[in-house]
């Protein structure tokens, strides 16, 4: 119940395409769903996050879509660029101050020039 | 993130050796974490600390120990390193004082690449 399942494990997309990374969770107590971006040789960094009271959130070319009934959320990257090539992690937490965050296993994204 | 530093950045050691990885932060955050990253396995939590007097085991604590020497310092020790502890290790912090949900935002250090021969 504490798991966050992420797919695909790796993804190759042509420049300008729209890569989509999916995550699913079981624990309905989760109420905060961030995405982290990690470039080679760096630590992960927060990219965008969503709360379950909205179905979509956009920040620049990055969009999170959230489906509460299906317990799924996804990251879409519009007009993808080679510089978006990175590993992406979804995550979930209950948002209460005594809990920790649960990460998906990550997706290695490569955008072809 | 320059506010979270890890030393060393790279380390090669031999089986059976004791090794310590250190983490320091200038963000003033209460909470600190140690993760390991392995290809295909993502980020797995080793230990976490919500304040100086609070230490908790994570998902994969066997073979590891930690010390929270101060609010700003959290070290990870491998008492007797073994080859399957070869991995990328990350320290992270989070801000208990942030808004609910955002208090879980993790700020990661640059990582330590550990190789156990």
PDB file of N, CA and C in Angstrom, chain B residues 11-19 36 38 60-64 77-87 89 114-117:
ATOM      1  N   UNK B  11      34.155   7.467  -3.746  1.00  0.00           N
ATOM      2  CA  UNK B  11      34.969   6.681  -2.824  1.00  0.00           C
ATOM      3  C   UNK B  11      35.022   5.249  -3.317  1.00  0.00           C
ATOM      4  N   UNK B  12      36.237   4.728  -3.342  1.00  0.00           N
ATOM      5  CA  UNK B  12      36.439   3.312  -3.643  1.00  0.00           C
ATOM      6  C   UNK B  12      37.032   2.682  -2.400  1.00  0.00           C
ATOM      7  N   UNK B  13      36.440   1.596  -1.938  1.00  0.00           N
ATOM      8  CA  UNK B  13      36.921   0.945  -0.735  1.00  0.00           C
ATOM      9  C   UNK B  13      36.894  -0.565  -0.927  1.00  0.00           C
ATOM     10  N   UNK B  14      37.419  -1.262   0.045  1.00  0.00           N
ATOM     11  CA  UNK B  14      37.470  -2.718  -0.052  1.00  0.00           C
ATOM     12  C   UNK B  14      36.478  -3.358   0.900  1.00  0.00           C
ATOM     13  N   UNK B  15      36.083  -4.558   0.573  1.00  0.00           N
ATOM     14  CA  UNK B  15      35.174  -5.319   1.426  1.00  0.00           C
ATOM     15  C   UNK B  15      35.710  -5.403   2.842  1.00  0.00           C
ATOM     16  N   UNK B  16      34.819  -5.144   3.807  1.00  0.00           N
ATOM     17  CA  UNK B  16      35.183  -5.232   5.213  1.00  0.00           C
ATOM     18  C   UNK B  16      35.628  -3.929   5.831  1.00  0.00           C
ATOM     19  N   UNK B  17      35.894  -2.938   5.033  1.00  0.00           N
ATOM     20  CA  UNK B  17      36.329  -1.644   5.565  1.00  0.00           C
ATOM     21  C   UNK B  17      35.151  -0.866   6.124  1.00  0.00           C
ATOM     22  N   UNK B  18      35.453  -0.040   7.122  1.00  0.00           N
ATOM     23  CA  UNK B  18      34.452   0.873   7.652  1.00  0.00           C
ATOM     24  C   UNK B  18      34.545   2.181   6.873  1.00  0.00           C
ATOM     25  N   UNK B  19      33.394   2.708   6.520  1.00  0.00           N
ATOM     26  CA  UNK B  19      33.396   3.947   5.765  1.00  0.00           C
ATOM     27  C   UNK B  19      32.289   4.861   6.259  1.00  0.00           C
ATOM     28  N   UNK B  36      19.766   5.547  -1.056  1.00  0.00           N
ATOM     29  CA  UNK B  36      20.673   5.002  -2.051  1.00  0.00           C
ATOM     30  C   UNK B  36      19.930   4.826  -3.363  1.00  0.00           C
ATOM     31  N   UNK B  38      20.042   2.867  -7.041  1.00  0.00           N
ATOM     32  CA  UNK B  38      20.573   1.803  -7.871  1.00  0.00           C
ATOM     33  C   UNK B  38      19.779   1.777  -9.168  1.00  0.00           C
ATOM     34  N   UNK B  60      15.714   0.169   3.905  1.00  0.00           N
ATOM     35  CA  UNK B  60      16.862  -0.728   3.738  1.00  0.00           C
ATOM     36  C   UNK B  60      17.984  -0.362   4.705  1.00  0.00           C
ATOM     37  N   UNK B  61      17.733  -0.406   5.996  1.00  0.00           N
ATOM     38  CA  UNK B  61      18.714   0.059   6.980  1.00  0.00           C
ATOM     39  C   UNK B  61      19.768  -0.986   7.347  1.00  0.00           C
ATOM     40  N   UNK B  62      19.529  -2.249   7.046  1.00  0.00           N
ATOM     41  CA  UNK B  62      20.491  -3.292   7.433  1.00  0.00           C
ATOM     42  C   UNK B  62      21.859  -3.028   6.812  1.00  0.00           C
ATOM     43  N   UNK B  63      22.898  -3.086   7.673  1.00  0.00           N
ATOM     44  CA  UNK B  63      24.260  -2.873   7.200  1.00  0.00           C
ATOM     45  C   UNK B  63      24.703  -1.419   7.257  1.00  0.00           C
ATOM     46  N   UNK B  64      23.795  -0.542   7.688  1.00  0.00           N
ATOM     47  CA  UNK B  64      24.081   0.886   7.780  1.00  0.00           C
ATOM     48  C   UNK B  64      23.780   1.391   9.184  1.00  0.00           C
ATOM     49  N   UNK B  77      27.154   5.593   8.070  1.00  0.00           N
ATOM     50  CA  UNK B  77      28.303   4.700   8.194  1.00  0.00           C
ATOM     51  C   UNK B  77      27.978   3.307   7.690  1.00  0.00           C
ATOM     52  N   UNK B  78      28.964   2.731   7.039  1.00  0.00           N
ATOM     53  CA  UNK B  78      28.924   1.324   6.681  1.00  0.00           C
ATOM     54  C   UNK B  78      29.999   0.667   7.548  1.00  0.00           C
ATOM     55  N   UNK B  79      29.582  -0.112   8.522  1.00  0.00           N
ATOM     56  CA  UNK B  79      30.526  -0.651   9.493  1.00  0.00           C
ATOM     57  C   UNK B  79      31.496  -1.648   8.861  1.00  0.00           C
ATOM     58  N   UNK B  80      30.994  -2.436   7.944  1.00  0.00           N
ATOM     59  CA  UNK B  80      31.819  -3.422   7.251  1.00  0.00           C
ATOM     60  C   UNK B  80      31.291  -3.526   5.823  1.00  0.00           C
ATOM     61  N   UNK B  81      31.871  -2.727   4.947  1.00  0.00           N
ATOM     62  CA  UNK B  81      31.322  -2.600   3.595  1.00  0.00           C
ATOM     63  C   UNK B  81      31.361  -3.923   2.830  1.00  0.00           C
ATOM     64  N   UNK B  82      30.325  -4.126   2.015  1.00  0.00           N
ATOM     65  CA  UNK B  82      30.246  -5.300   1.143  1.00  0.00           C
ATOM     66  C   UNK B  82      29.943  -4.838  -0.278  1.00  0.00           C
ATOM     67  N   UNK B  83      30.301  -5.653  -1.287  1.00  0.00           N
ATOM     68  CA  UNK B  83      30.142  -5.206  -2.675  1.00  0.00           C
ATOM     69  C   UNK B  83      28.721  -4.782  -3.059  1.00  0.00           C
ATOM     70  N   UNK B  84      27.686  -5.420  -2.462  1.00  0.00           N
ATOM     71  CA  UNK B  84      26.337  -5.012  -2.893  1.00  0.00           C
ATOM     72  C   UNK B  84      25.899  -3.689  -2.276  1.00  0.00           C
ATOM     73  N   UNK B  85      26.792  -3.034  -1.536  1.00  0.00           N
ATOM     74  CA  UNK B  85      26.535  -1.669  -1.095  1.00  0.00           C
ATOM     75  C   UNK B  85      27.118  -0.648  -2.071  1.00  0.00           C
ATOM     76  N   UNK B  86      27.663  -1.130  -3.169  1.00  0.00           N
ATOM     77  CA  UNK B  86      28.090  -0.247  -4.247  1.00  0.00           C
ATOM     78  C   UNK B  86      26.854   0.435  -4.827  1.00  0.00           C
ATOM     79  N   UNK B  87      26.834   1.766  -4.787  1.00  0.00           N
ATOM     80  CA  UNK B  87      25.646   2.516  -5.202  1.00  0.00           C
ATOM     81  C   UNK B  87      25.961   4.004  -5.159  1.00  0.00           C
ATOM     82  N   UNK B  89      24.817   7.346  -3.305  1.00  0.00           N
ATOM     83  CA  UNK B  89      24.162   7.698  -2.046  1.00  0.00           C
ATOM     84  C   UNK B  89      23.835   9.182  -2.028  1.00  0.00           C
ATOM     85  N   UNK B 114      29.808   5.419  -4.334  1.00  0.00           N
ATOM     86  CA  UNK B 114      30.591   4.489  -3.528  1.00  0.00           C
ATOM     87  C   UNK B 114      30.773   3.172  -4.272  1.00  0.00           C
ATOM     88  N   UNK B 115      32.012   2.739  -4.358  1.00  0.00           N
ATOM     89  CA  UNK B 115      32.322   1.444  -4.948  1.00  0.00           C
ATOM     90  C   UNK B 115      33.020   0.590  -3.904  1.00  0.00           C
ATOM     91  N   UNK B 116      32.470  -0.598  -3.672  1.00  0.00           N
ATOM     92  CA  UNK B 116      33.062  -1.547  -2.723  1.00  0.00           C
ATOM     93  C   UNK B 116      33.609  -2.722  -3.516  1.00  0.00           C
ATOM     94  N   UNK B 117      34.904  -2.905  -3.456  1.00  0.00           N
ATOM     95  CA  UNK B 117      35.551  -3.968  -4.242  1.00  0.00           C
ATOM     96  C   UNK B 117      35.639  -5.278  -3.449  1.00  0.00           C
TER      97      UNK B 117
END
